[in-house]
Coordinates of C-alpha atoms in Angstrom, one line a residue:
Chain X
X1 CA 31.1 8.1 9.6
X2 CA 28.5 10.4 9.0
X3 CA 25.3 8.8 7.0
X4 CA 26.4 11.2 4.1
X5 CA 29.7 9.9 4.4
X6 CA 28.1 6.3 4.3
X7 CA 25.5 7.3 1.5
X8 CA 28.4 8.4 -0.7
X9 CA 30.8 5.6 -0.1
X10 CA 27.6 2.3 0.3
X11 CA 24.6 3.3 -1.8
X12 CA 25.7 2.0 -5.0
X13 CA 26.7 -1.3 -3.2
X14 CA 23.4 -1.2 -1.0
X15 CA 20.9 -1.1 -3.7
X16 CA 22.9 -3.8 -5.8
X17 CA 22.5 -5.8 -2.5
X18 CA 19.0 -4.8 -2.4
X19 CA 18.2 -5.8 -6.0
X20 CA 19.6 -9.3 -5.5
X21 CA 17.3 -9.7 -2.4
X22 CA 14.2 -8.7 -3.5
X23 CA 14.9 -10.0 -7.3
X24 CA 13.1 -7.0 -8.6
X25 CA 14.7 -3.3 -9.2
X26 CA 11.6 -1.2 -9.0
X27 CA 10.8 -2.9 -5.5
X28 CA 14.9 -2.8 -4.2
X29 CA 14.7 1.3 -5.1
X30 CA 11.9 1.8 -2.8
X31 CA 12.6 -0.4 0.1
X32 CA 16.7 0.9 -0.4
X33 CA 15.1 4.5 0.0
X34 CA 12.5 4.0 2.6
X35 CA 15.5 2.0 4.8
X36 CA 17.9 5.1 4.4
X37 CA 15.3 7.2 5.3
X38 CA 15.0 5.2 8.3
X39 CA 18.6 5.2 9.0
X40 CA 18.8 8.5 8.6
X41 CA 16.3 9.4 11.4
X42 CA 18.1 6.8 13.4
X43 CA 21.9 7.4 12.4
X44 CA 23.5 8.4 15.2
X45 CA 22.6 4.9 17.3
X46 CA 23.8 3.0 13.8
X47 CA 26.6 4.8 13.2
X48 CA 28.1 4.2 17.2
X49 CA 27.5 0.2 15.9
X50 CA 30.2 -2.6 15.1
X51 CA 28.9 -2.9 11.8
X52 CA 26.6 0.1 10.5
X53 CA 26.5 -0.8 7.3
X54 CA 25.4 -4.7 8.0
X55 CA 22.4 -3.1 10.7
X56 CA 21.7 -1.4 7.3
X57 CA 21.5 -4.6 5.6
X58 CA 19.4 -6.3 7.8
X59 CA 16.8 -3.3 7.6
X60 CA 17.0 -3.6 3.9
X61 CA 15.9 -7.5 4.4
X62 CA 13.0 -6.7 7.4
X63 CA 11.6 -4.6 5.1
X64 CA 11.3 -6.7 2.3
X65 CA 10.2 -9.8 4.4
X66 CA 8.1 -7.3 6.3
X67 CA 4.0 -7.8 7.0
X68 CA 3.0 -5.2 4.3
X69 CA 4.7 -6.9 1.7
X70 CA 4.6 -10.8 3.0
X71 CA 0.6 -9.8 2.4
X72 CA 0.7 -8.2 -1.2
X73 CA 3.1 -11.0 -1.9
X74 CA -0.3 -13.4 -1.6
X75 CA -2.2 -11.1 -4.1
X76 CA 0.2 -9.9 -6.4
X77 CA 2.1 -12.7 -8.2
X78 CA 5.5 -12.4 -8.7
X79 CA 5.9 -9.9 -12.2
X80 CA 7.5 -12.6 -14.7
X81 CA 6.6 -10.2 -17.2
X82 CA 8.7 -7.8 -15.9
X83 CA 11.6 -9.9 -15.0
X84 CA 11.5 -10.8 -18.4
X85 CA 12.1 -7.3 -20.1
X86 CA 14.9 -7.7 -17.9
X87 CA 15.9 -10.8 -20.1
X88 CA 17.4 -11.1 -23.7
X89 CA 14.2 -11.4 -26.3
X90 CA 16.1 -14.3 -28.3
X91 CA 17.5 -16.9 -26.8
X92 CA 21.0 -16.8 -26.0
X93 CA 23.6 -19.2 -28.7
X94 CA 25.7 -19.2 -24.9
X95 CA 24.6 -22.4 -23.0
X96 CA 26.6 -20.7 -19.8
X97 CA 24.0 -17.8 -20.4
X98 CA 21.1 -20.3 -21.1
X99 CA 22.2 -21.5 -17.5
X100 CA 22.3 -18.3 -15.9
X101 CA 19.2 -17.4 -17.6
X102 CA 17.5 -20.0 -16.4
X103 CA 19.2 -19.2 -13.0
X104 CA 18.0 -15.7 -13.0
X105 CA 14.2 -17.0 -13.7
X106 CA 14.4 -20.0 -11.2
X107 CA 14.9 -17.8 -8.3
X108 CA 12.2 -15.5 -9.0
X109 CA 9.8 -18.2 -8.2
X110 CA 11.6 -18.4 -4.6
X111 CA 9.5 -17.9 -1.6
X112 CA 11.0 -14.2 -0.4
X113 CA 12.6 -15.7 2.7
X114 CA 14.4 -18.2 0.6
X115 CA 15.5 -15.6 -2.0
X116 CA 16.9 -13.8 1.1
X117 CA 18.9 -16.8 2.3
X118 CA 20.3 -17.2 -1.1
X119 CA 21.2 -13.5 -1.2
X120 CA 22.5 -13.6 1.8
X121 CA 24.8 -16.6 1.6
X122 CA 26.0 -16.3 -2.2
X123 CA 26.0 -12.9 -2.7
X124 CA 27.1 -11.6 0.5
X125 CA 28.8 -14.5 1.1
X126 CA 28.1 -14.4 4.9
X127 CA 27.9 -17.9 7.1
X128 CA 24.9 -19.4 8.0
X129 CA 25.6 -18.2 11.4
X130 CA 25.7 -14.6 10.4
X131 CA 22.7 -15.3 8.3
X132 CA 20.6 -16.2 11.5
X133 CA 21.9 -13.2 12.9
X134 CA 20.6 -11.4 10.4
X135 CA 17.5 -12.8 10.0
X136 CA 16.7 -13.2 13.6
X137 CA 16.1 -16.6 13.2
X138 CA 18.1 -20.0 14.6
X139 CA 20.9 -21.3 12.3
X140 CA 18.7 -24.5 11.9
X141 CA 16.2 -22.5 10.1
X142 CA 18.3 -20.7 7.8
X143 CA 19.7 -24.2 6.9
X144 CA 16.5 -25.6 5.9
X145 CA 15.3 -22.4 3.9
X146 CA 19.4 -22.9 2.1
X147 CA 18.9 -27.0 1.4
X148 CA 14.9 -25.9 -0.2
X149 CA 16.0 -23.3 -1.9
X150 CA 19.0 -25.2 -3.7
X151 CA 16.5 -28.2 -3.7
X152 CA 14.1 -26.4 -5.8
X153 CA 16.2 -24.5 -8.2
X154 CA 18.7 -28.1 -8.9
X155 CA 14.8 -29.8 -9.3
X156 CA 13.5 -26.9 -11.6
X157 CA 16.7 -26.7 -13.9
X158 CA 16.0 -27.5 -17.1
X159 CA 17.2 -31.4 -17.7
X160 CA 20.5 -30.3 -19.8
X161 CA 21.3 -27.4 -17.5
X162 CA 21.0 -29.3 -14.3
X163 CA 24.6 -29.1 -12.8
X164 CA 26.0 -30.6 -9.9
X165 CA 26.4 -28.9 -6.8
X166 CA 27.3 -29.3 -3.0
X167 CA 24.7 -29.3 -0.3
X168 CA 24.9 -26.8 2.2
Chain G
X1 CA 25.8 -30.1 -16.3
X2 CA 28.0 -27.5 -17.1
X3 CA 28.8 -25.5 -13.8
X4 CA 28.3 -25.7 -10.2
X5 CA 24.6 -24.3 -8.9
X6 CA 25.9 -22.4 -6.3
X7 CA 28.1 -20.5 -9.1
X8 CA 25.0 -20.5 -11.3
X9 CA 23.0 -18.7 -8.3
X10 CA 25.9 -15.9 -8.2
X11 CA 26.1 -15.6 -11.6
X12 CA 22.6 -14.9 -11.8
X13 CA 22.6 -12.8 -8.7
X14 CA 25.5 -10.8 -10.5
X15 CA 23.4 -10.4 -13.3
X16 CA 20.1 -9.2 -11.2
X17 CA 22.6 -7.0 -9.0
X18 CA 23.5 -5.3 -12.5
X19 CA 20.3 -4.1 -13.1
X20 CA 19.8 -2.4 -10.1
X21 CA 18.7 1.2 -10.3
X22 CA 21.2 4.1 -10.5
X23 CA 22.8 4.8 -7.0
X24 CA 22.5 8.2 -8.0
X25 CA 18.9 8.6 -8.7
X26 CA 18.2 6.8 -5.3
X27 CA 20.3 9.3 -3.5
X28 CA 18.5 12.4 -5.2
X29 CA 15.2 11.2 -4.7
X30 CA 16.2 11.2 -0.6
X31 CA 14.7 14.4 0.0
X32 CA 11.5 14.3 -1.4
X33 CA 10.9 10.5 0.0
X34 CA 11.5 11.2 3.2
X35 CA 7.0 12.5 3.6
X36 CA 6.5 9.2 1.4
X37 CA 8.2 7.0 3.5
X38 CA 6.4 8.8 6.7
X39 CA 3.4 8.2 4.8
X40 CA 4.0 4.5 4.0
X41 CA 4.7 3.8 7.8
X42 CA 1.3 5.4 8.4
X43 CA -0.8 4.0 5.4
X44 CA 0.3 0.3 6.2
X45 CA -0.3 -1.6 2.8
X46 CA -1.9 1.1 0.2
X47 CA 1.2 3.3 1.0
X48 CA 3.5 1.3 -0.5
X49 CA 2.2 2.3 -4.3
X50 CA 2.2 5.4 -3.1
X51 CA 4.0 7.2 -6.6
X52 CA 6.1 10.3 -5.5
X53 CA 5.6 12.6 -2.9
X54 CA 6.9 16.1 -1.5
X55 CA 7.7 17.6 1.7
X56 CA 5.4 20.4 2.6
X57 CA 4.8 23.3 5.1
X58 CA 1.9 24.8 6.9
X59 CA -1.5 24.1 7.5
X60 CA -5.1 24.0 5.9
X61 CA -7.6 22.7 8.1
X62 CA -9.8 20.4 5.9
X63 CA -13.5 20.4 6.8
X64 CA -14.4 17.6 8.1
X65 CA -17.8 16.4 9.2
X66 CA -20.0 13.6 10.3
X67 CA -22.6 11.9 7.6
X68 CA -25.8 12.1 8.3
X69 CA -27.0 10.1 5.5
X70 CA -28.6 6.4 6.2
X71 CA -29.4 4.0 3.1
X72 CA -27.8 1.4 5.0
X73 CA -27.2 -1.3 2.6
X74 CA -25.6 -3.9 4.6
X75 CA -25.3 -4.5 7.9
X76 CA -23.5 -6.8 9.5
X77 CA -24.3 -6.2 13.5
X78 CA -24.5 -2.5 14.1
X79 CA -22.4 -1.4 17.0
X80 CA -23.2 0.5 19.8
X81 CA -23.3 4.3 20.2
X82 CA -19.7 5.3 21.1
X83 CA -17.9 2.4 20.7
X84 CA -16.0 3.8 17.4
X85 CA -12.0 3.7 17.3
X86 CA -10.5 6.4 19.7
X87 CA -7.2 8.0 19.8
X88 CA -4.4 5.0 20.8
X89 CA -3.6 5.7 24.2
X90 CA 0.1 7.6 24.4
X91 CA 3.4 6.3 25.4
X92 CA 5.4 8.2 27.9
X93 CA 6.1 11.5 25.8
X94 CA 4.4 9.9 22.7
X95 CA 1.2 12.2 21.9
X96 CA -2.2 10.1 20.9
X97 CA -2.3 9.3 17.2
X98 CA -5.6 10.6 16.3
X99 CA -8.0 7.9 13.5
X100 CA -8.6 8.9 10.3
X101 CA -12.0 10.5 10.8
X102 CA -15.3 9.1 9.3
X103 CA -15.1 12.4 6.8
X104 CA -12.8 14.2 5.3
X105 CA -13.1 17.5 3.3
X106 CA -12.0 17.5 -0.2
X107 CA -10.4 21.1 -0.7
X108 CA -9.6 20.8 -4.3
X109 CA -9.8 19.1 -7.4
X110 CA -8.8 19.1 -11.1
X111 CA -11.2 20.3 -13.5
X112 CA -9.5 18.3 -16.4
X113 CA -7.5 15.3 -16.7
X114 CA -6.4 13.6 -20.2
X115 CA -8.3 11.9 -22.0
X116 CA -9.7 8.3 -20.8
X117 CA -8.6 9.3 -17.1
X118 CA -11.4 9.3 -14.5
X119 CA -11.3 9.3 -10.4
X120 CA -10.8 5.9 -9.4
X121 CA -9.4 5.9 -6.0
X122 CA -9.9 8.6 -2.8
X123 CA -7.3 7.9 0.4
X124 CA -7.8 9.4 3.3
X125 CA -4.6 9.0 5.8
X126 CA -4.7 10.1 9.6
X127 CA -1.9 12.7 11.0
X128 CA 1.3 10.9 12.4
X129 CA 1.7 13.0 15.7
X130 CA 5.4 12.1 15.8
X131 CA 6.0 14.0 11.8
X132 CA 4.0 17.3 11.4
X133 CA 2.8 16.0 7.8
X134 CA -0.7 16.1 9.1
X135 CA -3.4 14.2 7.5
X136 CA -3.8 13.7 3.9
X137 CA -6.3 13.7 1.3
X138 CA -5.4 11.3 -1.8
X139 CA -7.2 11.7 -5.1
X140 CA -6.3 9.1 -8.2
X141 CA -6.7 9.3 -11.5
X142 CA -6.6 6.2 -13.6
X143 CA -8.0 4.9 -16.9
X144 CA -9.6 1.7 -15.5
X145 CA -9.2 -0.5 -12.3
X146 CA -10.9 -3.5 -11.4
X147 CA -12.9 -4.7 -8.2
X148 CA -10.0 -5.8 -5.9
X149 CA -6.3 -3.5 -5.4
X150 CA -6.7 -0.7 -7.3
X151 CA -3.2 0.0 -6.9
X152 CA -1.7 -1.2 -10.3
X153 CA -1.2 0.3 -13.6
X154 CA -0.8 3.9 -14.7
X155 CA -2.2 7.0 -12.4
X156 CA -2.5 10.3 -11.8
X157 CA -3.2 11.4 -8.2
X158 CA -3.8 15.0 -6.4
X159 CA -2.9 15.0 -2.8
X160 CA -3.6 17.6 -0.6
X161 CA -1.8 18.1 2.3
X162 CA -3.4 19.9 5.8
X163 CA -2.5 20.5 9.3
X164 CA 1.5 20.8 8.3
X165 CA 3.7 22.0 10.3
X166 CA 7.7 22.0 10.5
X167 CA 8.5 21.0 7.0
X168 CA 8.8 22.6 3.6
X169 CA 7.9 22.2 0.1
X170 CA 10.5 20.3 -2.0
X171 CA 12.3 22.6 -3.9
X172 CA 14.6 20.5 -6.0
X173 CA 12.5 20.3 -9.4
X174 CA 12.1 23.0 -11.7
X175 CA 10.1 26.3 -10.8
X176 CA 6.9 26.3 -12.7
X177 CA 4.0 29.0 -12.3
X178 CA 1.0 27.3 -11.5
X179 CA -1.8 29.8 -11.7
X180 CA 0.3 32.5 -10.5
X181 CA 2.2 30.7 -7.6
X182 CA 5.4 28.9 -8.0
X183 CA 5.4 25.6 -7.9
X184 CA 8.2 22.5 -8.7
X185 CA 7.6 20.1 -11.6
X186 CA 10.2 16.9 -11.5
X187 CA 10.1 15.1 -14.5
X188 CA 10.4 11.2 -14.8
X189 CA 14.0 10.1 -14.8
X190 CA 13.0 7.2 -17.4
X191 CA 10.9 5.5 -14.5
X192 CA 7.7 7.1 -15.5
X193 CA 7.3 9.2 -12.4
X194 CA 6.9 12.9 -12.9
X195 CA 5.1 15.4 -10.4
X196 CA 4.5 19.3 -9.6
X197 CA 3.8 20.4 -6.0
X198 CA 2.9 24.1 -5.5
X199 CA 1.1 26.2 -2.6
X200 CA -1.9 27.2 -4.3
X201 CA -3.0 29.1 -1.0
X202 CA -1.2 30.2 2.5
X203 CA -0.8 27.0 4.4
X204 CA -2.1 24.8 1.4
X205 CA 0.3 22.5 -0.6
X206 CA -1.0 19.9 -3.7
X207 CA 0.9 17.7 -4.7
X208 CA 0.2 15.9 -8.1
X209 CA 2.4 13.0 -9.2
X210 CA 2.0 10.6 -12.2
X211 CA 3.4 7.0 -11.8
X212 CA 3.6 4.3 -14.4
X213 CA 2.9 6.6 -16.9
X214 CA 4.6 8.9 -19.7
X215 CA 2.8 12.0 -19.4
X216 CA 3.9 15.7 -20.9
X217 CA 5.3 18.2 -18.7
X218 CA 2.4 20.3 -20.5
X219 CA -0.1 17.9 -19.7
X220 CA 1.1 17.7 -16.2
X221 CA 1.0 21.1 -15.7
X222 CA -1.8 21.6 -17.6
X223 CA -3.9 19.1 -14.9
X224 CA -2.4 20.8 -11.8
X225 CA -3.5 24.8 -13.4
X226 CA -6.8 23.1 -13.7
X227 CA -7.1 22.4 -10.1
X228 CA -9.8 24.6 -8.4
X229 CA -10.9 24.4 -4.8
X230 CA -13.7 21.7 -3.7
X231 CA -15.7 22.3 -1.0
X232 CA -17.2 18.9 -0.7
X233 CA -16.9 15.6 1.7
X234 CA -15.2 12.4 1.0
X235 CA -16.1 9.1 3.2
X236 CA -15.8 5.4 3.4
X237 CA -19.0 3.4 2.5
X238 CA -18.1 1.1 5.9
X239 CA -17.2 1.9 8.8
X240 CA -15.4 0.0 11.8
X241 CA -17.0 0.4 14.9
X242 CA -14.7 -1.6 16.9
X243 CA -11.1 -2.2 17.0
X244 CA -9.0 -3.8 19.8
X245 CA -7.6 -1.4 22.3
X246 CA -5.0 0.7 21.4
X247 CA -5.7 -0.1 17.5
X248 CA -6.4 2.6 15.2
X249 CA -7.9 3.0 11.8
X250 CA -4.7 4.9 9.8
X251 CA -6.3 5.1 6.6
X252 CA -9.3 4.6 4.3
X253 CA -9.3 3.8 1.2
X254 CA -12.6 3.6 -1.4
X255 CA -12.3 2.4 -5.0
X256 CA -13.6 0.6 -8.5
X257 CA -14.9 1.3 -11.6
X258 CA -18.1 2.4 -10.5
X259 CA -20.6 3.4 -7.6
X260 CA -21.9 0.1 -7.4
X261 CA -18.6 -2.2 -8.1
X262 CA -16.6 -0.2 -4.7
X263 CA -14.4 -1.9 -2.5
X264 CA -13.3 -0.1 0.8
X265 CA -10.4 -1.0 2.9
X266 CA -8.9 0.3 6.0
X267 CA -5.6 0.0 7.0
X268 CA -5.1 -0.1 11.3
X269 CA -2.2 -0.5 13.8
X270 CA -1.3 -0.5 17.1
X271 CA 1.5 1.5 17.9
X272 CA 4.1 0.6 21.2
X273 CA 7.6 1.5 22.1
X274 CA 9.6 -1.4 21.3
X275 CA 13.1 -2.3 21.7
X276 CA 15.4 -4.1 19.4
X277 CA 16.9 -7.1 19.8
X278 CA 19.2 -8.4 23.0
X279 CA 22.4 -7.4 20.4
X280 CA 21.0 -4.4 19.5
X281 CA 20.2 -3.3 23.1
X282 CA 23.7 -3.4 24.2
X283 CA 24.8 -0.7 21.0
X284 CA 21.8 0.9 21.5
X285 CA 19.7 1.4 24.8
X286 CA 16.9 3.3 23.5
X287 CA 13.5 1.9 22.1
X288 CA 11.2 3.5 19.6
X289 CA 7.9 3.5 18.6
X290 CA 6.7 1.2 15.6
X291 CA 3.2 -0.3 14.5
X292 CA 3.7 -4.1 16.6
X293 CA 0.5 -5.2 14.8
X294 CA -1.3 -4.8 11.5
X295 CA -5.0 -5.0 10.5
X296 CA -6.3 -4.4 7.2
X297 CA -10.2 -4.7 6.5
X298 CA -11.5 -4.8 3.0
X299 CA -15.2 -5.1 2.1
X300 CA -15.5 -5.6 -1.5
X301 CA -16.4 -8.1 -4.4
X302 CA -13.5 -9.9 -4.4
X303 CA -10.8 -10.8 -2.3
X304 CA -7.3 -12.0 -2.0
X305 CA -7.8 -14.5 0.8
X306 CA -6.9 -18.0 0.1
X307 CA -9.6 -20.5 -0.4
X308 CA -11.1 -23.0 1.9
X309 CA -10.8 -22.8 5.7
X310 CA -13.0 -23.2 9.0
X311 CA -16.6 -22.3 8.1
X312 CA -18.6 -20.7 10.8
X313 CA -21.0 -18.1 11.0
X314 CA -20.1 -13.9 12.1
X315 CA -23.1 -11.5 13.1
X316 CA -25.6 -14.5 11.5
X317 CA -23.9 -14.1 8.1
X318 CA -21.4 -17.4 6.6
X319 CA -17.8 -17.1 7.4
X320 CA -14.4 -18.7 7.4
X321 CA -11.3 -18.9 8.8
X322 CA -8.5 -19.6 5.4
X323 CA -4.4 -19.9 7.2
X324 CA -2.1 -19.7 5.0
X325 CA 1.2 -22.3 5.1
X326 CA 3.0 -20.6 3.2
X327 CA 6.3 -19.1 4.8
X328 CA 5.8 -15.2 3.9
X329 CA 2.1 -16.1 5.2
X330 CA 1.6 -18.8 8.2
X331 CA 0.9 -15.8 11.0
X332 CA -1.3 -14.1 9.3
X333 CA -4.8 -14.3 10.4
X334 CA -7.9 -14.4 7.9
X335 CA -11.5 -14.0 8.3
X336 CA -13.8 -13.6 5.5
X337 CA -17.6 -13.1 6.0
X338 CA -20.1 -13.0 3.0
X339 CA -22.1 -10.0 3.3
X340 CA -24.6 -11.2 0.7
X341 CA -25.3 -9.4 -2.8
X342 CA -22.2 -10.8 -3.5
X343 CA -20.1 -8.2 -1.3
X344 CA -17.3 -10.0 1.2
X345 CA -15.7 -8.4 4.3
X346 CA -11.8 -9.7 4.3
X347 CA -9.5 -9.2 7.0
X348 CA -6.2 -10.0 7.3
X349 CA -3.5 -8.9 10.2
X350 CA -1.0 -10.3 12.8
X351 CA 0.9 -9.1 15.7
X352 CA 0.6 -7.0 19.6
X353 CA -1.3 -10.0 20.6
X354 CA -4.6 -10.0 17.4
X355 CA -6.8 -12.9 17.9
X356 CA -9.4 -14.5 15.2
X357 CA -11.8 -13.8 18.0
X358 CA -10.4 -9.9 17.6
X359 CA -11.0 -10.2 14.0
X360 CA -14.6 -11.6 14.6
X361 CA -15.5 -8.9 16.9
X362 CA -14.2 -6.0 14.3
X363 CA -16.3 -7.6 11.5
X364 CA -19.4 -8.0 13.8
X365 CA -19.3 -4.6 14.1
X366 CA -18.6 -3.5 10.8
X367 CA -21.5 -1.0 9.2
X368 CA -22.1 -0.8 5.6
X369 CA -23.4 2.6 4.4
X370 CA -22.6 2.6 0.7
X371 CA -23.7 6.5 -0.1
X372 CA -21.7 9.3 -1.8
X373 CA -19.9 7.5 -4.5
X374 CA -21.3 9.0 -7.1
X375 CA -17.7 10.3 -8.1
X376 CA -16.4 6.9 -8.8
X377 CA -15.5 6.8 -12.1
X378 CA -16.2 9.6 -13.0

């Protein structure tokens, strides 16, 4: 596969995959483009992999947890105000969309390498094991970044909305 | 108690994933991005708000020169006579990246901006020898910034491009005549983002981008035909006069809302040839070069360390040591010395082996010269 061939048939998948790890769709355009221009440069070692598209992936999540932006994430608070022109202005009659409303707030007060996990594990429904992988971290770690974030979103739930739900 | 959380969490994320931005717009945008994500790997943390950028070809020399002007305001230990950064030394069939040098010639500016815009912000970025973009000159535009990161909120920046070599100017956008010579304005595709990059000379290309801000195509262009050649210097009002070896200073960046409000901050790496991981190694035997560590050195009147920390004294002034526990944060390294007059170095870094006695040595030997920035806000 060339990386045209891969562009054509994985961006629209790789940015919605970005978008849901970085929680923020300014921020997943420019990390998606900066980690295809990467790839690009680099695409004929990616392409000769098992998996190009998951290498991909994991670029897509180094560069978000990456030094440069692990430091801005200490001065520049996470953009509520943004994430909510994302949101409906009245509330919602739905309580499944008060829920997921909620939902979609709750995890943008995450820690980024929590949002990852969460990403990582719901959205791209990979196993804890493939997580690590991912990460480059021990499958003990990605556990305990699963069981806190779950922890904190079950704890932050409004009363009413807080549902049940199995530990990881 | 209405649904599972782990089907609340996908729901959510199904939500988020359908507002990401239009495949196709990242796709087009791949050939222009490809200078600013050079850039970014070379600017470290101010590249990242970097707003839109072009590919270009050719080569102007900037002038660049070493200050002679004293007024030293502040200083913390002066350093010896030829102890500044050098090149980093090469890897095998690497060339030396070269620092951003102490001065850097302006070559042009914009004789009019809109209304309520004034020059805020001046990056200077060292030449990537591994690209052929060259060093580059950033000018910014903004109606007002504050004391700490000027990078927020609506600008308009000028950057001139020098010492280019095997690359062209973006093409893609449409051909506009900016005083006599073609250039390409690409308009904002409802992301407030909208440029023109022209060759207003042989082996001269400006590019001037607006981000976070709804701006005419006739007030673009009107800002770009204003743009007339500048003969003057640009520098930092610090300088670092140490840096461990095989660091480099990749950029400079001076800002704030006036001459006496700046804040300077310097972005610095060290480069090595690296391999990937034991997996990756057996797809891939090859290694490549990427910055293993990360320094950035602010002096300003604020700063974005966290409180609290190990006090203790650098070059006779009051310091600290803050650490971080978060998880995004708990390697990075702090130090934050009070200049006095209410000025405060900050560094921050991690990684290739950076020690807090590294960082103490750098801001021992960090010199304070706070002349020639008479064009801030202005």
């Amino acid at each position: 596969m060339t990386f045209e061939e891969f562009v054509s048939a994985r961006l629209g998948a790789l940015v919605r995959y970005a978008t849901v790890v970085t929680w923020d769709p300014h921020l997943a355009e420019d990390i998606t483009q900066n980690v295809l221009v990467r790839a690009q440069a680099r695409w004929a070692r990616i392409s000769r992999m098992d998996a190009p598209e998951l290498y991909v992936k994991r670029m897509v999540v180094n560069e978000f947890l990456s030094w440069r932006r692990r430091r801005a994430a200490q001065s520049i608070p996470l953009a509520t105000d943004t994430l909510a022109g994302h949101l409906p202005e009245a509330p919602d009659p739905s309580v499944q969309r008060d829920e997921r409303d909620a939902m979609l707030r709750l995890i943008a007060t995450l820690p980024p390498r929590q949002r990852a996990v969460i990403a990582l594990r719901f959205y791209e429904d990979l196993a804890v094991d493939q997580i690590a992988e991912v990460l480059g971290c021990r499958t003990v770690t990605v556990r305990t970044h699963l069981m806190r974030a779950l922890a904190a979103l079950q704890n932050a739930l409004p009363a009413p909305l807080v549902p049940t739900g199995e530990k990881p | 108690m209405t649904r599972d959380i782990e089907e609340l969490i996908r729901a959510a994320q199904e939500l988020r994933a359908d507002q990401a931005p239009p495949a196709d717009r990242v796709r087009a945008a791949l050939p222009r991005r490809t200078a600013r994500i050079r850039k970014q790997r070379r600017y470290g943390l101010a590249g990242a708000i970097v707003a839109a950028a072009a590919v270009v070809a050719a080569v102007t020399v900037p002038s660049l020169a070493l200050r002679d002007d004293t007024g030293i305001a502040a200083t913390v230990q002066p350093a010896a006579p030829g102890t500044a950064p050098t090149s980093a030394p090469a890897s095998p069939g690497v060339p030396p990246q070269e620092p951003v040098p102490a001065e850097v010639g302006l070559g042009f500016r914009p004789t009019w901006a809109p209304p309520g815009f004034a020059e805020h912000i001046r990056m200077a970025s060292a030449a990537d020898p591994g690209d052929g973009f060259g060093p580059v000159l950033r000018r910014v535009w903004k109606q007002n910034v504050g004391t700490g990161d000027p990078w927020t909120g609506a600008e308009l920046s000028l950057s001139v491009f020098s010492e280019m070599t095997g690359a062209d100017i973006d093409r893609s956008g449409q051909r506009v005549d900016v005083n006599g010579v073609p250039g390409y304005y690409s308009p904002s595709h409802n992301d407030r983002k909208s440029s023109v990059v022209w060759h207003p000379a042989q082996n001269t290309v400006l590019l001037l981008s607006a981000g976070k801000l709804d701006i005419s195509k006739n007030d673009l262009l009107r800002m770009a035909r204003s743009v007339r050649p500048d003969t003057g210097v640009t520098g930092a009002p610090a300088r670092l006069n140490w840096l461990p070896d095989g660091w480099i200073t990749t950029s400079a960046t001076v800002s704030g809302p006036s001459p006496s409000q700046w804040r300077a901050e310097f972005s610095a790496v060290k480069n090595q040839l690296v391999t990937d991981t034991e997996k990756q190694r057996k797809e891939s035997k090859d290694g490549h070069l990427q910055a293993t560590g990360q320094l950035s050195v602010v002096v300003g009147l604020t700063t974005d360390a966290p409180s609290g920390g190990t006090e203790l004294t650098v070059g006779g002034r009051p310091a600290r040591i803050p650490v971080r526990t978060d998880e995004a944060g708990k390697d990075l390294l702090y130090l934050v010395v009070d200049l006095g007059g209410n000025r405060l170095l900050t560094l921050v870094g991690s990684g290739a082996g950076l020690t807090t006695g590294d960082l103490r040595r750098i801001a021992e030997q960090v010199e304070i010269d706070p002349a020639g920035l008479d064009w801030l806000g202005r």
